[in-house]
Amino acid sequence: MRCYLCGHVSEVSHKALSSTCPKCHKAIKIEDLVVKNYLPVNDVQTCGTITITKKGRIAAKRIQAGDGVVCDGAVEGKIETAGPIQMGSHSSWKGSELFGSSLKVDEGATLHGYVAVPCVVAPSSLVETKPLVRHVDPAIVEDHDDATSEIDEEIETPIEEQTPVAEEIRSKPAERQLPAPKIISTRRAAVERAAAAGTTTRSAAPLPTPKPKPTVTRKPAATSEPKPTPPRAAASASKKTASASKAATSTPSKAKTEPVAPKVISTRKSATARKEEKPVAKATKSRAAAKKSKSDIKKPSKARKSSG
Amino acid sequence: MAASDQEFSTVIGPDARFKGELTFESAAKVLGTIDGSITAKGKVYVANGSKCKATVTAKEVSVEGHIEGNVEASDRIELMANGRITGDVVAAKMHMAEGASINGFCRIGANAGNNSDHSSSRASQTAEPKPSIETRPSPSPVMAGKK
């Protein structure tokens, strides 16, 4: 009997209906199942055979049977078995996968799903796991030790002593050297060959001489021609030029020496300075007015005192 | 079932090797090797020892050799004990002997041929996806009127 949970093979009596796996210590069913009516379950698992009668129907996620499946009714779900699968003439199966050692289908059966028979990769639960070494013979172990010691001796001796071919290789090092790889077909090489031979081929057509990259030279602003500008842009440009000419006439020495851009910055600076100055001036004015008013208020009182 | 040669109007011998598209008006018996596709209005019999790396479409397909490709039979598929199919199988009826081998998606039944989508097929999962068609929304009448 093979456990459908861990795949361990163990011996049980023929009369046993259920048992406990000696490896995974879980309860496993051994009895054969017969489905005669509708059976909606999650998993159907047994180490025996699952038989579905004509009126029987299974709707499950997974159907696992150790010894095989005999179906004459309807089955829905994934079928995994290490044994044979028989599908009768009135049977139908619909599921994701069907794995089995063999499949026999009678004419009239309905199948819908992926079928892998005989299954190349056995389902994980049905794979029999065997221990790597069951019984270790001491004689085998001694032989193994001898063999490993021999291998160690071989490794210690240099290869040159072991093989006479090494001396030959050492004596003729030049012959062993591989010739340098040649670049066989490039277009330039073809052209050169054609030129040497004095023939012209289509493939070896003269290559266009590589054009020198145009050097970027920036012309001075005065020499560059003005580009055609749209009317608005032209108008703004004319205004700017007019203002620049006015500035030039007012301060000819500055206009000659200073560029236009710093001017803009200076105007900004002046604007910010003005903004800062304005509130200070206002504050001083207000303070003066307050003092005046105080003095006006105080004066009559002094007068009264003097009068009193 | 022993297929007699008289039943088949075309017999491709065991030493023949075809590469391409084969179309038969009636039945054909394949003993050699075919790489491509086989289409027949009658029965196609792939004999023991022959290897077809092809898509087989016929009314009736009988396999005793090895088919590597999709098989579609409008009427019936018969798989002998030595028969092997590596690919999707679509047929109205199937008879499979014990010992035969299938590795692919099976759709066997009366309505198998009508439903042409292989949505759950593993082979179709590996196929390249169809290019999606992008549709731009048509301009609304209000927007069109404004413009």
Coordinates of C-alpha atoms in Angstrom, one line a residue:
Chain A
M1 CA 0.0 0.0 0.0
R2 CA 1.3 3.5 -0.9
C3 CA 0.3 6.4 1.2
Y4 CA -1.4 9.1 -0.8
L5 CA -0.2 11.8 1.5
C6 CA 3.6 11.1 1.7
G7 CA 4.1 8.3 -0.9
H8 CA 5.5 5.9 1.6
V9 CA 5.0 2.2 0.8
S10 CA 4.0 -0.1 3.6
E11 CA 2.3 -3.5 4.1
V12 CA -1.2 -3.9 5.5
S13 CA -3.5 -6.8 5.7
H14 CA -6.0 -7.4 2.9
K15 CA -9.0 -6.9 5.2
A16 CA -7.9 -3.5 6.5
L17 CA -10.1 -0.6 5.6
S18 CA -8.0 2.1 7.0
S19 CA -4.6 2.4 8.5
T20 CA -2.0 4.9 9.8
C21 CA 1.0 5.6 7.7
P22 CA 4.2 4.6 9.6
K23 CA 6.1 7.6 8.1
C24 CA 3.7 10.5 8.2
H25 CA 1.6 9.1 11.1
K26 CA -1.7 10.1 9.4
A27 CA -4.8 8.2 8.9
I28 CA -5.2 6.8 5.4
K29 CA -8.1 5.0 3.7
I30 CA -7.4 1.8 2.1
E31 CA -10.9 0.6 1.2
D32 CA -12.3 0.8 -2.3
L33 CA -14.9 3.5 -2.7
V34 CA -18.1 3.1 -4.7
V35 CA -20.0 6.2 -5.6
K36 CA -23.6 5.5 -6.4
N37 CA -25.2 8.9 -6.2
Y38 CA -24.2 12.6 -6.0
L39 CA -21.1 13.2 -3.8
P40 CA -20.1 16.8 -3.5
V41 CA -16.8 16.9 -1.6
N42 CA -13.5 18.7 -1.5
D43 CA -11.2 15.8 -1.8
V44 CA -11.7 12.1 -2.4
Q45 CA -8.7 10.1 -1.3
T46 CA -8.1 6.4 -1.0
C47 CA -5.4 3.9 -1.5
G48 CA -7.8 1.6 -3.2
T49 CA -10.0 2.0 -6.2
I50 CA -12.7 4.6 -6.8
T51 CA -15.7 3.3 -8.8
I52 CA -18.4 5.6 -10.0
T53 CA -21.5 3.9 -11.1
K54 CA -23.9 5.0 -13.9
K55 CA -25.9 7.1 -11.6
G56 CA -23.0 8.2 -9.5
R57 CA -21.5 11.7 -9.7
I58 CA -18.5 13.2 -8.0
A59 CA -17.9 16.9 -7.8
A60 CA -14.6 17.4 -6.1
K61 CA -11.4 19.4 -6.4
R62 CA -9.1 16.4 -6.2
I63 CA -9.7 12.7 -6.7
Q64 CA -6.8 10.6 -5.6
A65 CA -6.9 6.8 -5.9
G66 CA -3.9 4.5 -5.4
D67 CA -5.1 1.6 -7.4
G68 CA -7.2 3.3 -10.1
V69 CA -10.5 4.8 -11.2
V70 CA -13.4 3.1 -12.9
C71 CA -15.9 5.6 -14.1
D72 CA -19.3 5.0 -15.6
G73 CA -20.9 8.2 -14.3
A74 CA -19.9 11.8 -14.1
V75 CA -16.7 13.1 -12.5
E76 CA -15.7 16.7 -12.0
G77 CA -12.3 17.5 -10.7
K78 CA -8.6 16.6 -11.0
I79 CA -7.9 12.9 -11.1
E80 CA -4.6 11.6 -9.9
T81 CA -4.0 7.9 -9.7
A82 CA -1.0 5.6 -10.0
G83 CA -3.2 2.9 -11.5
P84 CA -5.3 2.6 -14.6
I85 CA -8.3 4.8 -15.5
Q86 CA -11.3 3.3 -17.2
M87 CA -13.9 5.5 -18.7
G88 CA -17.1 3.8 -19.7
S89 CA -19.4 4.6 -22.6
H90 CA -21.7 6.7 -20.5
S91 CA -19.0 8.4 -18.5
S92 CA -18.0 12.0 -18.5
W93 CA -15.1 13.8 -17.0
K94 CA -14.5 17.5 -16.7
G95 CA -11.5 18.8 -14.8
S96 CA -8.2 20.5 -14.9
E97 CA -5.9 17.5 -15.1
L98 CA -6.0 13.7 -15.4
F99 CA -3.0 11.7 -14.5
G100 CA -2.8 7.9 -14.6
S101 CA -0.7 5.0 -15.6
S102 CA -3.0 4.1 -18.4
L103 CA -6.4 5.3 -19.8
K104 CA -9.0 3.3 -21.5
V105 CA -11.9 5.2 -23.1
D106 CA -14.9 3.6 -24.5
E107 CA -16.7 5.1 -27.4
G108 CA -19.3 7.6 -26.1
A109 CA -17.4 8.9 -23.2
T110 CA -16.9 12.7 -22.7
L111 CA -13.7 14.2 -21.7
H112 CA -12.8 17.8 -21.2
G113 CA -9.4 18.7 -19.7
Y114 CA -5.7 18.2 -19.8
V115 CA -4.8 14.5 -20.0
A116 CA -1.3 13.1 -19.3
V117 CA -1.3 9.4 -19.7
P118 CA 1.0 7.8 -18.8
C119 CA 2.0 10.6 -16.5
V120 CA 5.6 11.6 -17.2
V121 CA 5.9 13.6 -14.0
A122 CA 4.0 11.7 -11.3
P123 CA 1.9 13.6 -8.8
S124 CA 3.9 14.5 -5.8
S125 CA 1.7 12.6 -3.4
L126 CA 2.0 9.4 -5.5
V127 CA 5.8 9.4 -5.9
E128 CA 7.4 6.6 -3.9
T129 CA 10.2 7.9 -1.8
K130 CA 13.0 5.5 -1.1
P131 CA 15.8 6.0 1.4
L132 CA 19.2 6.5 -0.3
V133 CA 21.1 3.8 1.6
R134 CA 19.1 1.1 3.3
H135 CA 21.8 -1.3 4.5
V136 CA 25.4 -0.5 4.6
D137 CA 27.8 -3.5 4.1
P138 CA 31.1 -2.9 6.0
A139 CA 33.0 -4.7 3.1
I140 CA 31.7 -2.2 0.6
V141 CA 32.8 0.6 2.9
E142 CA 36.3 -0.8 3.1
D143 CA 36.5 -1.1 -0.7
H144 CA 35.2 2.5 -1.0
D145 CA 38.0 3.7 1.3
D146 CA 40.7 1.9 -0.8
A147 CA 39.3 3.4 -3.9
T148 CA 39.4 6.9 -2.5
S149 CA 43.0 6.5 -1.3
E150 CA 44.0 5.4 -4.8
I151 CA 42.4 8.4 -6.3
D152 CA 44.2 10.7 -3.7
E153 CA 47.5 9.2 -4.8
E154 CA 46.8 9.9 -8.4
I155 CA 45.9 13.5 -7.6
E156 CA 49.2 13.9 -5.7
T157 CA 51.4 12.7 -8.7
P158 CA 51.8 15.5 -11.3
I159 CA 50.1 15.0 -14.6
E160 CA 53.4 15.3 -16.6
E161 CA 54.7 12.1 -15.0
Q162 CA 51.5 10.3 -15.7
T163 CA 51.2 11.0 -19.4
P164 CA 54.1 10.9 -22.0
V165 CA 52.0 13.2 -24.2
A166 CA 52.9 16.1 -22.0
E167 CA 56.5 15.9 -23.0
E168 CA 55.6 16.1 -26.7
I169 CA 53.4 19.1 -26.0
R170 CA 56.2 20.8 -24.2
S171 CA 58.8 20.1 -27.0
K172 CA 56.5 21.5 -29.7
P173 CA 54.8 24.5 -28.3
A174 CA 54.6 26.4 -31.6
E175 CA 52.6 23.7 -33.3
R176 CA 50.0 23.8 -30.6
Q177 CA 49.4 27.4 -30.9
L178 CA 46.3 28.1 -32.9
P179 CA 46.5 30.6 -35.8
A180 CA 45.1 34.0 -35.1
P181 CA 41.5 34.4 -36.2
K182 CA 41.1 36.4 -39.4
I183 CA 38.4 38.8 -40.0
I184 CA 37.1 37.4 -43.3
S185 CA 34.4 39.6 -44.6
T186 CA 34.0 43.2 -43.9
R187 CA 32.9 45.6 -46.5
R188 CA 36.1 47.7 -46.3
A189 CA 38.2 44.7 -46.7
A190 CA 36.2 43.7 -49.8
V191 CA 36.7 47.1 -51.3
E192 CA 40.4 47.0 -50.7
R193 CA 40.6 43.6 -52.3
A194 CA 38.6 44.8 -55.3
A195 CA 40.8 47.8 -55.6
A196 CA 43.9 45.6 -55.5
A197 CA 42.5 43.3 -58.1
G198 CA 41.3 46.2 -60.2
T199 CA 37.7 44.9 -60.4
T200 CA 34.5 46.4 -59.1
T201 CA 31.8 44.3 -57.6
R202 CA 28.4 45.3 -56.3
S203 CA 29.1 44.2 -52.9
A204 CA 32.6 45.8 -53.0
A205 CA 31.3 49.2 -54.4
P206 CA 33.5 52.1 -53.4
L207 CA 32.6 53.3 -50.0
P208 CA 31.6 56.9 -49.5
T209 CA 34.4 58.8 -47.9
P210 CA 33.5 59.6 -44.4
K211 CA 32.5 63.3 -44.2
P212 CA 34.3 65.4 -41.6
K213 CA 32.0 66.5 -38.9
P214 CA 31.0 70.1 -39.3
T215 CA 32.8 72.2 -36.7
V216 CA 30.4 74.5 -34.8
T217 CA 31.6 78.0 -34.8
R218 CA 29.6 80.7 -33.1
K219 CA 29.5 83.9 -35.0
P220 CA 29.5 87.2 -33.0
A221 CA 26.1 88.8 -32.5
A222 CA 26.9 91.9 -34.5
T223 CA 27.8 89.9 -37.7
S224 CA 24.8 87.5 -37.5
E225 CA 21.9 88.5 -39.7
P226 CA 18.6 89.1 -37.9
K227 CA 16.1 86.3 -38.4
P228 CA 12.6 87.1 -39.8
T229 CA 10.3 87.7 -36.8
P230 CA 6.6 87.7 -36.4
P231 CA 4.9 91.2 -36.2
R232 CA 4.4 91.3 -32.5
A233 CA 7.8 90.0 -31.7
A234 CA 9.2 92.6 -34.2
A235 CA 7.3 95.4 -32.4
S236 CA 8.6 94.3 -29.0
A237 CA 12.0 94.1 -30.4
S238 CA 11.8 97.6 -31.9
K239 CA 10.6 99.0 -28.6
K240 CA 13.5 97.3 -26.8
T241 CA 16.0 98.7 -29.3
A242 CA 14.4 102.1 -28.9
S243 CA 14.8 102.0 -25.1
A244 CA 18.3 100.7 -25.5
S245 CA 19.2 103.6 -27.9
K246 CA 17.6 106.1 -25.4
A247 CA 19.7 104.6 -22.6
A248 CA 22.7 104.8 -24.8
T249 CA 22.1 108.5 -25.5
S250 CA 21.6 109.3 -21.8
T251 CA 24.6 107.4 -20.5
P252 CA 26.9 106.7 -23.4
S253 CA 29.8 105.5 -21.4
K254 CA 27.7 103.0 -19.4
A255 CA 25.9 101.6 -22.5
K256 CA 29.2 101.0 -24.2
T257 CA 30.8 99.1 -21.2
E258 CA 27.8 97.3 -19.5
P259 CA 25.7 94.7 -21.3
V260 CA 21.9 94.7 -21.4
A261 CA 21.2 91.8 -19.0
P262 CA 22.8 93.3 -15.9
K263 CA 20.7 96.4 -16.3
V264 CA 17.6 94.3 -15.9
I265 CA 19.0 92.9 -12.7
S266 CA 19.8 96.3 -11.4
T267 CA 16.3 97.5 -12.1
R268 CA 14.9 94.6 -10.2
K269 CA 17.3 95.4 -7.4
S270 CA 16.2 99.1 -7.4
A271 CA 12.5 98.0 -7.4
T272 CA 13.1 95.8 -4.4
A273 CA 15.1 98.6 -2.7
R274 CA 12.3 101.0 -3.4
K275 CA 9.8 98.6 -1.9
E276 CA 11.9 98.3 1.2
E277 CA 12.5 102.0 1.5
K278 CA 8.8 103.0 1.1
P279 CA 7.5 101.5 4.4
V280 CA 10.4 103.0 6.3
A281 CA 9.6 106.5 5.0
K282 CA 6.0 106.0 5.8
A283 CA 6.8 104.9 9.3
T284 CA 9.0 107.9 9.9
K285 CA 6.2 110.2 8.6
S286 CA 3.7 108.6 10.9
R287 CA 5.9 108.9 13.9
A288 CA 6.5 112.6 13.3
A289 CA 2.7 113.1 12.9
A290 CA 2.1 111.3 16.2
K291 CA 4.7 113.5 18.0
K292 CA 3.1 116.6 16.6
S293 CA -0.4 115.5 17.8
K294 CA 1.0 114.7 21.2
S295 CA 2.6 118.1 21.5
D296 CA -0.7 119.7 20.4
I297 CA -2.6 117.8 23.1
K298 CA 0.0 118.5 25.8
K299 CA 0.2 122.3 25.0
P300 CA -3.3 123.2 26.2
S301 CA -2.9 121.4 29.4
K302 CA 0.3 123.3 30.1
A303 CA -1.5 126.5 29.3
R304 CA -4.3 125.6 31.7
K305 CA -1.7 124.8 34.4
S306 CA -0.1 128.1 33.8
S307 CA -3.4 129.8 33.7
G308 CA -4.5 127.9 36.9
Chain B
M1 CA -8.1 -3.1 -36.0
A2 CA -6.1 -4.0 -39.0
A3 CA -6.4 -1.4 -41.7
S4 CA -6.4 -3.0 -45.2
D5 CA -4.6 -1.2 -48.0
Q6 CA -7.7 -1.4 -50.2
E7 CA -9.6 0.9 -47.8
F8 CA -7.1 3.7 -48.5
S9 CA -6.7 5.3 -51.8
T10 CA -3.3 6.9 -50.8
V11 CA -0.6 5.1 -49.0
I12 CA 2.6 6.9 -48.0
G13 CA 5.3 4.3 -47.7
P14 CA 7.6 3.8 -44.7
D15 CA 10.7 5.2 -46.5
A16 CA 8.8 8.3 -47.6
R17 CA 9.4 11.6 -45.9
F18 CA 7.2 14.6 -46.6
K19 CA 7.5 18.2 -45.4
G20 CA 4.6 20.5 -46.1
E21 CA 0.9 20.4 -46.5
L22 CA -0.9 17.2 -47.5
T23 CA -4.5 17.2 -48.5
F24 CA -6.5 14.1 -49.3
E25 CA -9.9 13.8 -50.8
S26 CA -10.5 10.5 -49.2
A27 CA -8.6 8.1 -46.9
A28 CA -4.9 8.0 -46.5
K29 CA -2.5 5.6 -44.7
V30 CA 0.7 7.0 -43.4
L31 CA 3.7 4.7 -42.8
G32 CA 6.5 7.2 -43.3
T33 CA 7.4 10.5 -41.7
I34 CA 5.4 13.8 -42.3
D35 CA 6.3 17.2 -41.1
G36 CA 3.6 19.8 -41.6
S37 CA -0.1 19.3 -41.8
I38 CA -2.5 16.6 -43.0
T39 CA -6.0 17.3 -44.0
A40 CA -8.4 14.6 -45.3
K41 CA -12.1 14.3 -45.9
G42 CA -12.0 10.7 -45.1
K43 CA -10.0 8.6 -42.7
V44 CA -6.3 9.1 -41.8
Y45 CA -4.5 6.1 -40.5
V46 CA -1.1 6.6 -38.9
A47 CA 0.5 3.2 -38.8
N48 CA 2.8 1.7 -36.2
G49 CA 6.3 3.1 -36.6
S50 CA 5.4 6.2 -38.5
K51 CA 6.0 9.6 -37.0
C52 CA 3.9 12.7 -37.9
K53 CA 5.0 16.0 -36.7
A54 CA 1.9 17.6 -38.0
T55 CA -1.6 19.0 -37.4
V56 CA -4.1 16.3 -38.5
T57 CA -7.6 17.3 -39.5
A58 CA -9.9 14.6 -40.8
K59 CA -13.2 12.9 -40.4
E60 CA -11.7 9.9 -38.7
V61 CA -8.3 9.5 -37.3
S62 CA -6.7 6.2 -36.3
V63 CA -3.4 6.3 -34.6
E64 CA -1.1 3.4 -34.1
G65 CA 2.1 5.4 -34.4
H66 CA 3.1 8.8 -33.1
I67 CA 1.5 12.2 -33.8
E68 CA 3.2 15.3 -32.5
G69 CA 0.6 18.0 -33.1
N70 CA -3.0 18.8 -32.7
V71 CA -5.5 16.2 -33.9
E72 CA -9.0 17.1 -34.9
A73 CA -11.6 14.6 -36.0
S74 CA -15.1 15.6 -36.9
D75 CA -16.3 12.1 -36.3
R76 CA -14.0 9.7 -34.4
I77 CA -10.5 9.1 -33.0
E78 CA -9.2 5.7 -32.4
L79 CA -6.0 5.3 -30.4
M80 CA -4.4 1.8 -30.5
A81 CA -2.3 0.4 -27.7
N82 CA 0.9 1.7 -29.3
G83 CA -0.6 5.0 -30.3
R84 CA 0.8 8.2 -29.0
I85 CA -0.5 11.7 -29.4
T86 CA 1.4 14.7 -28.1
G87 CA -0.9 17.6 -28.6
D88 CA -4.5 18.7 -28.2
V89 CA -7.3 16.3 -29.3
V90 CA -10.7 17.3 -30.4
A91 CA -13.2 14.8 -31.5
A92 CA -16.9 13.8 -31.2
K93 CA -16.0 10.3 -30.2
M94 CA -12.9 8.6 -29.0
H95 CA -11.9 5.0 -28.4
M96 CA -8.6 4.6 -26.6
A97 CA -7.0 1.3 -25.9
E98 CA -5.2 0.6 -22.7
G99 CA -1.5 1.4 -23.2
A100 CA -2.1 4.3 -25.5
S101 CA -0.6 7.7 -24.6
I102 CA -2.0 11.2 -24.7
N103 CA -0.3 14.3 -23.5
G104 CA -2.5 17.3 -24.3
F105 CA -5.8 18.9 -23.8
C106 CA -8.7 16.7 -24.7
R107 CA -12.2 17.8 -25.8
I108 CA -14.2 14.7 -26.6
G109 CA -17.9 14.9 -26.9
A110 CA -20.7 15.7 -29.3
N111 CA -20.2 19.5 -28.9
A112 CA -16.4 19.4 -28.9
G113 CA -16.1 20.4 -32.6
N114 CA -18.5 23.3 -32.3
N115 CA -16.8 25.1 -29.5
S116 CA -13.6 26.3 -31.1
D117 CA -12.1 28.3 -28.3
H118 CA -9.1 26.7 -26.5
S119 CA -9.2 29.0 -23.6
S120 CA -8.2 26.4 -21.1
S121 CA -5.8 24.6 -23.4
R122 CA -2.2 24.5 -22.3
A123 CA -1.0 24.9 -25.9
S124 CA -3.0 28.1 -26.3
Q125 CA -1.6 29.4 -23.1
T126 CA 1.9 29.3 -24.6
A127 CA 0.7 31.0 -27.9
E128 CA 1.4 34.6 -28.5
P129 CA -1.3 37.0 -27.4
K130 CA -3.3 38.8 -30.1
P131 CA -2.5 42.4 -30.6
S132 CA -5.0 44.6 -28.8
I133 CA -6.8 47.1 -31.0
E134 CA -6.9 50.5 -29.5
T135 CA -10.1 52.5 -30.2
R136 CA -10.2 56.2 -29.7
P137 CA -13.4 57.6 -28.3
S138 CA -15.3 59.5 -31.0
P139 CA -15.7 63.3 -30.2
S140 CA -18.9 64.1 -28.5
P141 CA -21.5 66.2 -30.5
V142 CA -21.3 69.1 -28.0
M143 CA -17.6 69.3 -28.4
A144 CA -17.9 69.0 -32.2
G145 CA -20.5 71.8 -32.2
K146 CA -18.2 74.1 -30.1
K147 CA -15.4 73.6 -32.5

